[in-house]
Coordinates of C-alpha atoms in Angstrom, one line a residue:
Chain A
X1 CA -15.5 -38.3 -167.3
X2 CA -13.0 -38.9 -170.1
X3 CA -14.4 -41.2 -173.1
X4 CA -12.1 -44.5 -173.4
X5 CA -12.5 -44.2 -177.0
X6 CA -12.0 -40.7 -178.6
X7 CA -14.6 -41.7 -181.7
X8 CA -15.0 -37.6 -182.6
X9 CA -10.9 -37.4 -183.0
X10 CA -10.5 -40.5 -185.2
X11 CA -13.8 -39.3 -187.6
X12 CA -12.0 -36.5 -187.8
X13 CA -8.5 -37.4 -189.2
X14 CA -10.8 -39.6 -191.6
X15 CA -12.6 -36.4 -192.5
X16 CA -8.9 -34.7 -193.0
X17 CA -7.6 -37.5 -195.6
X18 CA -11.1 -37.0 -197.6
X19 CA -10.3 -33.7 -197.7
X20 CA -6.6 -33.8 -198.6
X21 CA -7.7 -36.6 -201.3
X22 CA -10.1 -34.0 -202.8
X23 CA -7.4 -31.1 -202.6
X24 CA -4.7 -33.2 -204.8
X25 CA -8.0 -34.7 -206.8
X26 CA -5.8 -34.2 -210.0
X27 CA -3.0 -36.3 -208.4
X28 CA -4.7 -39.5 -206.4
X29 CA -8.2 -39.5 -208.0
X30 CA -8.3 -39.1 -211.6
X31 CA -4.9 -41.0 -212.4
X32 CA -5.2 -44.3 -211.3
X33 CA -9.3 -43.9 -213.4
X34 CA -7.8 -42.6 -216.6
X35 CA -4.6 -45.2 -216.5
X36 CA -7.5 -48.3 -215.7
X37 CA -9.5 -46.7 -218.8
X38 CA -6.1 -46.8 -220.9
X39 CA -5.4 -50.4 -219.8
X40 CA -9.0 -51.9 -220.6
X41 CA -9.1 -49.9 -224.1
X42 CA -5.1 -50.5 -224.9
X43 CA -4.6 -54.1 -223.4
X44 CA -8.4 -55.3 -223.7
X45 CA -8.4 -54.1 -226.8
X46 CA -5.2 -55.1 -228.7
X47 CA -4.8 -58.7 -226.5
X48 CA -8.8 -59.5 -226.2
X49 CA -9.2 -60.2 -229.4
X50 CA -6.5 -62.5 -229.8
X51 CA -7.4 -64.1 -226.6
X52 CA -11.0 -65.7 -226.5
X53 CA -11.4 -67.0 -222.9
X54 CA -9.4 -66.6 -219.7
X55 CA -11.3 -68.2 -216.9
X56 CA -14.3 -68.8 -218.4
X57 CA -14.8 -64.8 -219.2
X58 CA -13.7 -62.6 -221.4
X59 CA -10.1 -61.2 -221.4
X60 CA -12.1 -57.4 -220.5
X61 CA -14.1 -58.8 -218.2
X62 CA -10.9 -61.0 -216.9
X63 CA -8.6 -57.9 -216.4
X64 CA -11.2 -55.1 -214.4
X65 CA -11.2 -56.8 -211.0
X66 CA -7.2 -57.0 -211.4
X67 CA -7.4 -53.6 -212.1
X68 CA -9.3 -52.7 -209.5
X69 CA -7.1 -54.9 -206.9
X70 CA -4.1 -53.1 -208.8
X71 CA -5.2 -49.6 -207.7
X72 CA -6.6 -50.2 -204.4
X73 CA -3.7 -51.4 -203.6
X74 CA -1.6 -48.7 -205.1
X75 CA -4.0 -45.9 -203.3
X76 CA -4.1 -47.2 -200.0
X77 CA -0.6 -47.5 -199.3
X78 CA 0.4 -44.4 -201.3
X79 CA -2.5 -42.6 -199.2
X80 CA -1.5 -43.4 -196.0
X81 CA 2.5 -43.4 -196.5
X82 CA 2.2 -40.1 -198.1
X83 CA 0.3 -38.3 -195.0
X84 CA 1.9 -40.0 -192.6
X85 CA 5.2 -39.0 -193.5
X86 CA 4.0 -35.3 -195.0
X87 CA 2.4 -35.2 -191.5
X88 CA 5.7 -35.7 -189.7
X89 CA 7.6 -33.8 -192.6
X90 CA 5.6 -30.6 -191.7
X91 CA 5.1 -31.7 -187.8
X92 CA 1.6 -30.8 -188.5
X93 CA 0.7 -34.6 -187.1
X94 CA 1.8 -33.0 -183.6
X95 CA -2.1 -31.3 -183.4
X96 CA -2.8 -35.2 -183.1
X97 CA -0.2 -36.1 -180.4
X98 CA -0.4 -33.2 -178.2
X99 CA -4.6 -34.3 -178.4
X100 CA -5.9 -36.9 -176.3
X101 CA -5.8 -39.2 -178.8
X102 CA -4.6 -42.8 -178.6
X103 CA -2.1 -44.5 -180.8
X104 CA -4.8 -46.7 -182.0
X105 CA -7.1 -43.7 -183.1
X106 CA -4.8 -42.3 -185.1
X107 CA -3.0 -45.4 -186.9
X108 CA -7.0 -46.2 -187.4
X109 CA -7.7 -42.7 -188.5
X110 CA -5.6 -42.6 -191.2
X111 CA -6.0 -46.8 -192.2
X112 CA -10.1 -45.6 -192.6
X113 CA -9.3 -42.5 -194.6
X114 CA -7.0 -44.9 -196.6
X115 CA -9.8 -47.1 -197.0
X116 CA -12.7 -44.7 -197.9
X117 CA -10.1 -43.1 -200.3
X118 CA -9.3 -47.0 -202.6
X119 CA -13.4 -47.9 -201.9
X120 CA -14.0 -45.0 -203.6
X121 CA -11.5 -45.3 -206.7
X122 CA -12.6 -49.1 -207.0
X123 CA -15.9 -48.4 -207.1
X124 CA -15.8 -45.5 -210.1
X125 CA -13.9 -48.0 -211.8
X126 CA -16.0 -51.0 -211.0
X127 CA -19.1 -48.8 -213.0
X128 CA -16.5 -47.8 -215.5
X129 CA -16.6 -52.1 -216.3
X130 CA -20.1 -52.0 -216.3
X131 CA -20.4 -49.4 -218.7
X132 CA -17.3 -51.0 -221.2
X133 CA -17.0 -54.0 -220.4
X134 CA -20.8 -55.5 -219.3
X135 CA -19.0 -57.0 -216.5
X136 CA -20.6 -56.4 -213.0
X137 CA -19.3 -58.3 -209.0
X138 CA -21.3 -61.6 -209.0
X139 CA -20.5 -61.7 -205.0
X140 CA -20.8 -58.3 -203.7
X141 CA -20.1 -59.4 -199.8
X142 CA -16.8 -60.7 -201.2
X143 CA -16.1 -57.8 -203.5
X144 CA -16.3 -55.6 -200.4
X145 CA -14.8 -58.3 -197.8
X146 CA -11.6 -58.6 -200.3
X147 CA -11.5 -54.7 -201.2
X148 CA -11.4 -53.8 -197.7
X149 CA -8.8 -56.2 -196.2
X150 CA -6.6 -55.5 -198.6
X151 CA -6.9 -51.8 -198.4
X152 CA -6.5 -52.1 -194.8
X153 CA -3.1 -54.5 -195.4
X154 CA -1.7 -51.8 -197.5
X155 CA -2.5 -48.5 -195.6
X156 CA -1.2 -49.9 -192.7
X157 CA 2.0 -51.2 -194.4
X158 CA 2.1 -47.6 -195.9
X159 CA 1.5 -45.7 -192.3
X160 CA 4.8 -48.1 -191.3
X161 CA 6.7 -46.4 -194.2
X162 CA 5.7 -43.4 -193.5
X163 CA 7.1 -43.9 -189.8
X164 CA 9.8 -45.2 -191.0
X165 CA 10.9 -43.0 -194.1
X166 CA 13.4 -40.3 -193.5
X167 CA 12.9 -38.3 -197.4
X168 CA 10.0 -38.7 -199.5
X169 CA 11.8 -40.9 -201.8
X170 CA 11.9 -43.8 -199.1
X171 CA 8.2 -43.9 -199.3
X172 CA 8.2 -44.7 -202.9
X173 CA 11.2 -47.8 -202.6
X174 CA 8.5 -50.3 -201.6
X175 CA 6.2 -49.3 -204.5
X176 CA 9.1 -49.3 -207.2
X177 CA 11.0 -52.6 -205.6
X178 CA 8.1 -54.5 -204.3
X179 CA 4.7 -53.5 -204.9
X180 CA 4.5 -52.8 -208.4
X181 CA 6.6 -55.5 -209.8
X182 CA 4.5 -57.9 -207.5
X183 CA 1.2 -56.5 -208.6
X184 CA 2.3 -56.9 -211.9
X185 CA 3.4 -60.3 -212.0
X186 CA 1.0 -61.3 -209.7
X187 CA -2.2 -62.2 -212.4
X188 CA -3.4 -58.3 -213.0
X189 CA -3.1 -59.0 -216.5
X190 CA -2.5 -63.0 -216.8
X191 CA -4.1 -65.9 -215.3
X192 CA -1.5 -68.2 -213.7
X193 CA -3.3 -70.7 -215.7
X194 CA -1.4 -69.3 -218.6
X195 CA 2.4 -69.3 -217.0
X196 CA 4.7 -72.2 -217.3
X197 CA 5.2 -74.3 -214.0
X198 CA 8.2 -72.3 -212.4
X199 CA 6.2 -69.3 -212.8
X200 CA 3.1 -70.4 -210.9
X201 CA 5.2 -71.8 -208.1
X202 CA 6.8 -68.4 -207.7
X203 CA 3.5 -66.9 -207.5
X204 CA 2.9 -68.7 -204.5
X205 CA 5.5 -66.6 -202.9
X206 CA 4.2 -63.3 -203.7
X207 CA 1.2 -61.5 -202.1
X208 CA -0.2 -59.5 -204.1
X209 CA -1.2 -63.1 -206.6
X210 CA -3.3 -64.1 -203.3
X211 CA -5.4 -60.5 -203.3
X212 CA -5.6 -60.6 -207.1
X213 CA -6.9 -63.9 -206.8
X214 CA -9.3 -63.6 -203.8
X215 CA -10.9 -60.1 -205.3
X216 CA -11.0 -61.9 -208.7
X217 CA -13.2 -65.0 -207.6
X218 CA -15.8 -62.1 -206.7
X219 CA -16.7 -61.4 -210.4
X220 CA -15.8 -65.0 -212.0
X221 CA -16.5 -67.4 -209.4
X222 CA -13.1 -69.0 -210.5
X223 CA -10.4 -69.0 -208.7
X224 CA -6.4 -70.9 -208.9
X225 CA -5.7 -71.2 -205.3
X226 CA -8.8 -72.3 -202.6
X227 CA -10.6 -68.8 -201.7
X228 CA -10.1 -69.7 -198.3
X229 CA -6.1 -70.2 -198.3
X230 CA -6.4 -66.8 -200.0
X231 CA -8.4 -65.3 -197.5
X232 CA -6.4 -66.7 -195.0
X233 CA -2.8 -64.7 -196.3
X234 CA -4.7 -61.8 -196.9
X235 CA -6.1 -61.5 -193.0
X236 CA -2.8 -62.6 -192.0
X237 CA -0.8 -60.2 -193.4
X238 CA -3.3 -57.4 -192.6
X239 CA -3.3 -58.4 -188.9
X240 CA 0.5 -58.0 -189.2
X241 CA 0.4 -55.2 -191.0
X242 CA -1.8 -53.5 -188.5
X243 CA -0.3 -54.8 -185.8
X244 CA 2.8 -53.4 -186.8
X245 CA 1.9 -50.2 -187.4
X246 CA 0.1 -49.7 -184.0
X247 CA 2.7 -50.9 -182.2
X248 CA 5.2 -48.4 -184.1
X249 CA 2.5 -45.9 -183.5
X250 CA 2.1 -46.4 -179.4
X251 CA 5.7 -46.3 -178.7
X252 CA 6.5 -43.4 -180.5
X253 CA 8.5 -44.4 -183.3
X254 CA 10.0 -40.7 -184.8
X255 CA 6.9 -39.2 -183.8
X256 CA 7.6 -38.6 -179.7
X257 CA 11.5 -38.3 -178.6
Chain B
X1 CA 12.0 -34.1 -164.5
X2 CA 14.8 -35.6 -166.0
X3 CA 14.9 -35.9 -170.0
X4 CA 18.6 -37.7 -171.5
X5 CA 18.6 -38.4 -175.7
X6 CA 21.4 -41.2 -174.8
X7 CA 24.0 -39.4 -173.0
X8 CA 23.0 -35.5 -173.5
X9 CA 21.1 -34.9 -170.2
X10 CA 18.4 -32.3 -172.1
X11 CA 16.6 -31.1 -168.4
X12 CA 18.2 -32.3 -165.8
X13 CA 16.2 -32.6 -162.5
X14 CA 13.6 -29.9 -162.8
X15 CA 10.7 -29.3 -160.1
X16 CA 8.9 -26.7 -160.1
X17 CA 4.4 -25.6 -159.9
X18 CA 2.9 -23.5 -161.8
X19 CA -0.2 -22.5 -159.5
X20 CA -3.4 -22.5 -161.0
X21 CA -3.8 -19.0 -162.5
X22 CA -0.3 -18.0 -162.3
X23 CA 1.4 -16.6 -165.6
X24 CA 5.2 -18.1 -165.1
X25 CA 7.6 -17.3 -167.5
X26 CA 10.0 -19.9 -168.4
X27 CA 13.1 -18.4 -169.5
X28 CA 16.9 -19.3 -170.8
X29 CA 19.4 -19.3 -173.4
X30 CA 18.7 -21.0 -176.7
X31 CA 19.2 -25.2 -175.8
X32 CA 18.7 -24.8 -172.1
X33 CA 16.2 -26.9 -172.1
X34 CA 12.6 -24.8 -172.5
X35 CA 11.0 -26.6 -175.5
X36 CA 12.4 -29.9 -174.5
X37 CA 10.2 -29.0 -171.2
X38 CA 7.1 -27.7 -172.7
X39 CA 7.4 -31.0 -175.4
X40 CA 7.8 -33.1 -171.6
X41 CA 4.1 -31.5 -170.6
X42 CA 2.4 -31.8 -174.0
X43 CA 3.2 -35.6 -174.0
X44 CA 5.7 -34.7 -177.5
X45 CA 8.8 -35.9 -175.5
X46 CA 8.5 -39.1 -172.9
X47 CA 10.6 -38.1 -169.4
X48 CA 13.4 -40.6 -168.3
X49 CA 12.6 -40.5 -165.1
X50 CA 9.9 -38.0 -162.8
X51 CA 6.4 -37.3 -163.5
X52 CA 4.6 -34.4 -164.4
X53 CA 0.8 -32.9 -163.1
X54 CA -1.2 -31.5 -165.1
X55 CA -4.4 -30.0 -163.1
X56 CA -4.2 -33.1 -160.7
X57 CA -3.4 -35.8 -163.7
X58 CA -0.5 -37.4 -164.5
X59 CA 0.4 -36.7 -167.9
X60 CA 1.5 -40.1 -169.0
X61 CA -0.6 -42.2 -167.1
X62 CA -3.8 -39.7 -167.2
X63 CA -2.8 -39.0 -170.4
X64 CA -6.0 -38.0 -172.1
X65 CA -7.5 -35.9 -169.2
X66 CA -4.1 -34.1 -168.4
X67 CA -4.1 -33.3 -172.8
X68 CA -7.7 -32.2 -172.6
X69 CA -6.6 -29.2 -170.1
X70 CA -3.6 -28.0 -172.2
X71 CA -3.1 -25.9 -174.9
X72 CA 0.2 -25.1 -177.0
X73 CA 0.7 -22.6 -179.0
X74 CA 4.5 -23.9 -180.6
X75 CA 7.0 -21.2 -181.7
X76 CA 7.0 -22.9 -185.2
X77 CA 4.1 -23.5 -187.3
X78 CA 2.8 -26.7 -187.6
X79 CA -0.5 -26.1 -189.7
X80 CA -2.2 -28.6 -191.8
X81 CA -1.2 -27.1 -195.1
X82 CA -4.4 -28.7 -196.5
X83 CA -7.1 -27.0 -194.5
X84 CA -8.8 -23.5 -194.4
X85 CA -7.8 -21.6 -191.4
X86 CA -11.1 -22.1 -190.5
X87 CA -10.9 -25.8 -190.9
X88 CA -7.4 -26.0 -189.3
X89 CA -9.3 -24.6 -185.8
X90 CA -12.5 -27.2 -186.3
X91 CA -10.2 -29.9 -186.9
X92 CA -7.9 -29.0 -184.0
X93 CA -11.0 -29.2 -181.6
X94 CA -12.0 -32.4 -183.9
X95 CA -9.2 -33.7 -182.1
X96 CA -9.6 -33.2 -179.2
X97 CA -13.1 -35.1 -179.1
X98 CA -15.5 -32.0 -180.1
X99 CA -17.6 -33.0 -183.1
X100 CA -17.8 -30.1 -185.9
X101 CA -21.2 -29.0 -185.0
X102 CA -20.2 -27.6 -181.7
X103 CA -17.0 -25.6 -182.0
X104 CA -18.1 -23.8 -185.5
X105 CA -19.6 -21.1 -183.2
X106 CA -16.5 -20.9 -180.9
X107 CA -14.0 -20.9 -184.2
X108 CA -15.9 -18.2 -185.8
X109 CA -15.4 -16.2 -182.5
X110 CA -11.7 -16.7 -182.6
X111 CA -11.4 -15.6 -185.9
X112 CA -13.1 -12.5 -185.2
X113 CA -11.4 -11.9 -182.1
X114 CA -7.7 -12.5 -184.1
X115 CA -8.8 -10.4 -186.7
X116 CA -9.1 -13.3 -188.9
X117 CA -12.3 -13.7 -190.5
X118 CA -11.7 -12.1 -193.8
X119 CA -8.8 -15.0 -194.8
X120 CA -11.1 -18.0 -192.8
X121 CA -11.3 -20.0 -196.3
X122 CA -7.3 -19.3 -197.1
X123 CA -4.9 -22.0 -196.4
X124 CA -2.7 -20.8 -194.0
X125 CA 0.4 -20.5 -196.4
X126 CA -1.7 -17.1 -197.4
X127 CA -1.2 -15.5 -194.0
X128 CA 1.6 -12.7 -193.0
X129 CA 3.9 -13.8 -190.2
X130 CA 1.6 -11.9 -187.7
X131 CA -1.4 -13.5 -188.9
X132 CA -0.1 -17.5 -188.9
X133 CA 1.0 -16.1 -185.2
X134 CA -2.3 -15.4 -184.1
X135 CA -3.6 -18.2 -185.5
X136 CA -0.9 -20.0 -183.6
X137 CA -3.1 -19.0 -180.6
X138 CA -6.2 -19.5 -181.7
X139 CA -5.5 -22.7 -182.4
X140 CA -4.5 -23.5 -178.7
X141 CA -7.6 -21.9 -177.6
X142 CA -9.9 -23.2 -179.8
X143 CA -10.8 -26.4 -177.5
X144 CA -10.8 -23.9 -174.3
X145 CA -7.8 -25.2 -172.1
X146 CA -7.1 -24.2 -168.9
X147 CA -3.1 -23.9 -169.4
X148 CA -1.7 -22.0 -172.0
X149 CA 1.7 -23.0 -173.2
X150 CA 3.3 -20.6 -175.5
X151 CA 6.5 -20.7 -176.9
X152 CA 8.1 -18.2 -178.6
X153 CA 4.7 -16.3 -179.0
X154 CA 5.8 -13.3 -180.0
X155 CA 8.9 -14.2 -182.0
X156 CA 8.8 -12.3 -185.2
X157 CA 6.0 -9.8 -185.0
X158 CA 6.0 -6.1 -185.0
X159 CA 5.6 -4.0 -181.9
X160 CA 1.7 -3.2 -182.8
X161 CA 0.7 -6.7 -182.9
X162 CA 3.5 -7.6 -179.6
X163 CA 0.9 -5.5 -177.6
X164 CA -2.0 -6.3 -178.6
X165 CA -0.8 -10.3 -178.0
X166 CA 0.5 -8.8 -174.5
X167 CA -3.2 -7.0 -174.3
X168 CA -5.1 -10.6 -175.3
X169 CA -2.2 -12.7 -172.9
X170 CA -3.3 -10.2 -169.9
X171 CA -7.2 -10.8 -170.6
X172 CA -7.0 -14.4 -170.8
X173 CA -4.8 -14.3 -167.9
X174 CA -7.3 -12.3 -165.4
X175 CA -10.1 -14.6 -166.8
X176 CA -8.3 -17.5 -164.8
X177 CA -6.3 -18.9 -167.8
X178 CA -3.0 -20.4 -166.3
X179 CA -0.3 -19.5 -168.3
X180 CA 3.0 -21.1 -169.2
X181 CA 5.4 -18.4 -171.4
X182 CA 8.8 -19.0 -173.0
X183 CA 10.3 -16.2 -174.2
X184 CA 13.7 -14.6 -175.1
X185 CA 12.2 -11.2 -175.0
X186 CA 13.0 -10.4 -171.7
X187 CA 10.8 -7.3 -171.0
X188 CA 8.0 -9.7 -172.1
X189 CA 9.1 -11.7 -169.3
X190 CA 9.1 -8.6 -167.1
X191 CA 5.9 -7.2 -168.3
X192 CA 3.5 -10.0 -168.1
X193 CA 4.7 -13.0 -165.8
X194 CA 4.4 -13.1 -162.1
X195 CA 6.4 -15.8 -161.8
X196 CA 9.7 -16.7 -163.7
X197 CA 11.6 -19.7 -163.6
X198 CA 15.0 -19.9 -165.2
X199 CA 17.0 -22.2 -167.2
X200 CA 20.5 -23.0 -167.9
X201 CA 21.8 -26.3 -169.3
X202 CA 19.0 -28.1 -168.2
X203 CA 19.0 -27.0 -164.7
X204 CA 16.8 -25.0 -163.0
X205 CA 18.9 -22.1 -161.9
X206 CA 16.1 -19.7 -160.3
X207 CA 12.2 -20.0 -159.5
X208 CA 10.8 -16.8 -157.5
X209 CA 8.2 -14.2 -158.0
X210 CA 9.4 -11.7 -161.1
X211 CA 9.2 -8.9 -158.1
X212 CA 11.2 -10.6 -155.8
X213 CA 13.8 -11.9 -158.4
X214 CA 13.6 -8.0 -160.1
X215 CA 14.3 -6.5 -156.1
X216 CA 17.4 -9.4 -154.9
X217 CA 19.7 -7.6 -157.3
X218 CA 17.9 -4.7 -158.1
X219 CA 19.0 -3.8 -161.4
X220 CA 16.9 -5.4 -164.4
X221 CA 15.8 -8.8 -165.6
X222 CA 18.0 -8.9 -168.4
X223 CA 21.6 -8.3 -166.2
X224 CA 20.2 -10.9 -163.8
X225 CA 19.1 -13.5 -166.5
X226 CA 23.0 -12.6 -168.0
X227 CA 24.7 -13.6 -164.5
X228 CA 22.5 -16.8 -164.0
X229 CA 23.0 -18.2 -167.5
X230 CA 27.0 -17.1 -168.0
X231 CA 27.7 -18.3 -164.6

């Protein structure tokens, strides 16, 4: 009797991205730690002192859970799109289709290695802004809720990429054209309290302001837009996201012919 | 089986058994049509129209229980460049649904029977051509299938380690191990299978025992695969 769900299979791709994570530790670790450390000492730093209050907190304490937001994001799509498409690039993701595992196992495989991957990173820098900054999640369910639906958004939109990516460069035009600039501009290191009127309209459009928001309301209890309209993008566009990619996965898409 | 990438017809109304046990050799010029078949049975290519068996199970709408039964050794390597070799074979049974604890045992055994203990903690980038070759078949073994798919197996190696793959092909093979060869190495056709099935632009163009095929024209395999294939 054949198991309907293959649960030893799907543990184990997560067990593979843990272990390519540690392998390239140097590369998708350590980076996205030291650049947060450089941001709270070089922006916290330089523009908290100028600034008094944003939201009620400090500008430090203001800018970890953007930072933290900004690399979860960042990891978890660069995670999956990466071995996804390294996977195809190599054909060493055939051991996976020529086992009986299901489309679903593997897109979930490698969303949960994703996922254990950006919990991680967050986490080390989350004690990083207790240590420097005093500043600590005052709603831990919605620190994880928020952490993990967005890192789930973003691996699966990063397993579509790497589906859909013929050269590694391809995998990086949605993190140079969309992600980043988006991230950026979407309240990392300003509050949309701050921007003139045009500005926060145009935020409305964009993502990534919704996560930074959300996440954010977990350490100040503040937030611009209602956390339930925020929560409300965010599980849409993971549902779509995922949707997507399992859909890709189960017919095929450039991995069967 | 039928197999068209838009209008190139890859395989074009194949039928044939492998009996359980048998060791068939699947043989034809380069683009006949052999890996597209062998992708066909693994599930890596979906048919356009027919259906394949494997063991009893369809292997599209039994998908799982028709994988569980196969292993393929591919003719190029397709190792996960971040894994001890060791790992690569835990992982490969991790795949198919046997948790770590369970198949250490059974990898160690392979590596010793490959000859591959000593490098078990290298990535597989450290091997020799041989070595990544057997652990091309190790690999397929490691979650004990009943059908053996090999392609190419011995592409590339030096006599020494051609035998002793014949030697290890011949033990699995009287141990009941079904096995499914494509080779261009047509004394390796002629030494090891009892069956042989041959290929030429997709179509099948003969399916008899090796002897029988060997005694119709008496002369040897490779002036008869020359005549099928130029004809």
């Amino acid at each position: 009797m054949i198991a309907r769900i293959n649960h030893v299979a799907m543990l184990t791709l997560i067990r593979r991205e843990m272990v390519r994570s540690i392998k390239i530790i140097n590369q998708v670790i350590w980076p996205p730690i030291i650049t947060t450390l450089l941001y709270v000492f070089v922006f916290g730093m330089a523009l908290g002192s100028r600034i008094k209050q944003v939201q009620g907190v400090s500008y430090s304490e203001f800018l970890i859970p953007g930072l933290i937001m900004l690399q979860v994001i960042d990891s978890s799509y660069g995670e999956c799109s990466s071995s996804v498409f390294q996977g195809r690039f190599m054909n060493s993701i055939q051991e996976m289709l020529i086992a009986p595992m299901s489309a679903g196992e593997i897109v979930f495989g490698y969303v949960l290695g994703s996922l254990v991957r950006a919990l991680v990173i967050a986490n080390i820098i989350m004690v990083l802004g207790v240590i420097f900054v005093h500043t600590l999640p005052r709603d831990w369910v919605l620190y994880f809720g928020v952490m993990m639906l967005v890192a789930v958004l973003f691996s699966a939109l990063g397993v579509i990429f790497g589906l859909l990516a013929e050269k590694f460069d391809h995998i990086a035009v949605l993190t140079t054209f969309a992600i980043t600039p988006l991230v950026f501009v979407g309240g990392v290191f300003t509050s949309a309290q701050l921007l003139p009127p045009f500005l926060r309209n145009f935020e409305l459009f964009n993502p990534m302001f919704y996560t930074i928001d959300a996440f954010r309301y977990s350490y100040t209890g503040q937030s611009y837009l209602p956390l339930w309209l925020s929560l409300t993008v965010i599980g849409g566009l993971a549902c779509v996201s995922l949707g997507t990619a399992l859909r890709m996965a189960a017919v095929g898409y450039k991995l069967r012919t | 089986m039928v197999k068209r990438y838009g209008d190139f017809t890859a395989v074009d109304d194949v039928s044939l058994r492998v009996e359980a046990g048998d060791f068939f050799g699947f043989l034809g010029p380069n683009g006949a049509g052999k890996t597209t078949t062998i992708s066909a049975i693994v599930g890596l290519a979906r048919i356009t129209s027919g259906s394949i068996e494997v063991f009893g199970y369809d292997n599209v709408t039994q998908w799982r229980e028709a994988r569980r039964f196969i292993g393929l050794a591919p003719q190029e390597y397709n190792f996960d460049r971040y894994l001890s070799i060791r790992d690569v074979l835990i992982f490969q049974a991790g795949y198919y649904g046997l948790a770590p604890r369970l198949v250490r045992e059974r990898a160690d055994e392979l590596l010793e029977q490959f000859g591959l203990q000593r490098h078990a903690k290298l990535e597989y980038t450290k091997l020799s051509g041989g070595m990544k070759r057997r652990l091309t078949l190790a690999r397929a073994l490691v979650h004990d299938p009943k059908i053996l798919i090999l392609d190419e197996p011995t592409a590339g190696v030096d006599v020494e380690l051609r035998l002793e793959l014949w030697a290890l092909l011949r033990r699995l093979n009287a141990e009941g191990m079904t096995i499914f060869l494509t080779t261009h190495y047509l004394e390796e056709a002629e030494a090891l299978c009892r069956n042989i099935g041959i290929i030429r632009a997709g179509r099948l163009v003969a399916l008899e025992p090796t002897r029988d095929l060997l005694a119709r024209a008496g002369r040897g395999l490779q002036d008869i695969f020359l005549e099928l294939t130029r004809a």
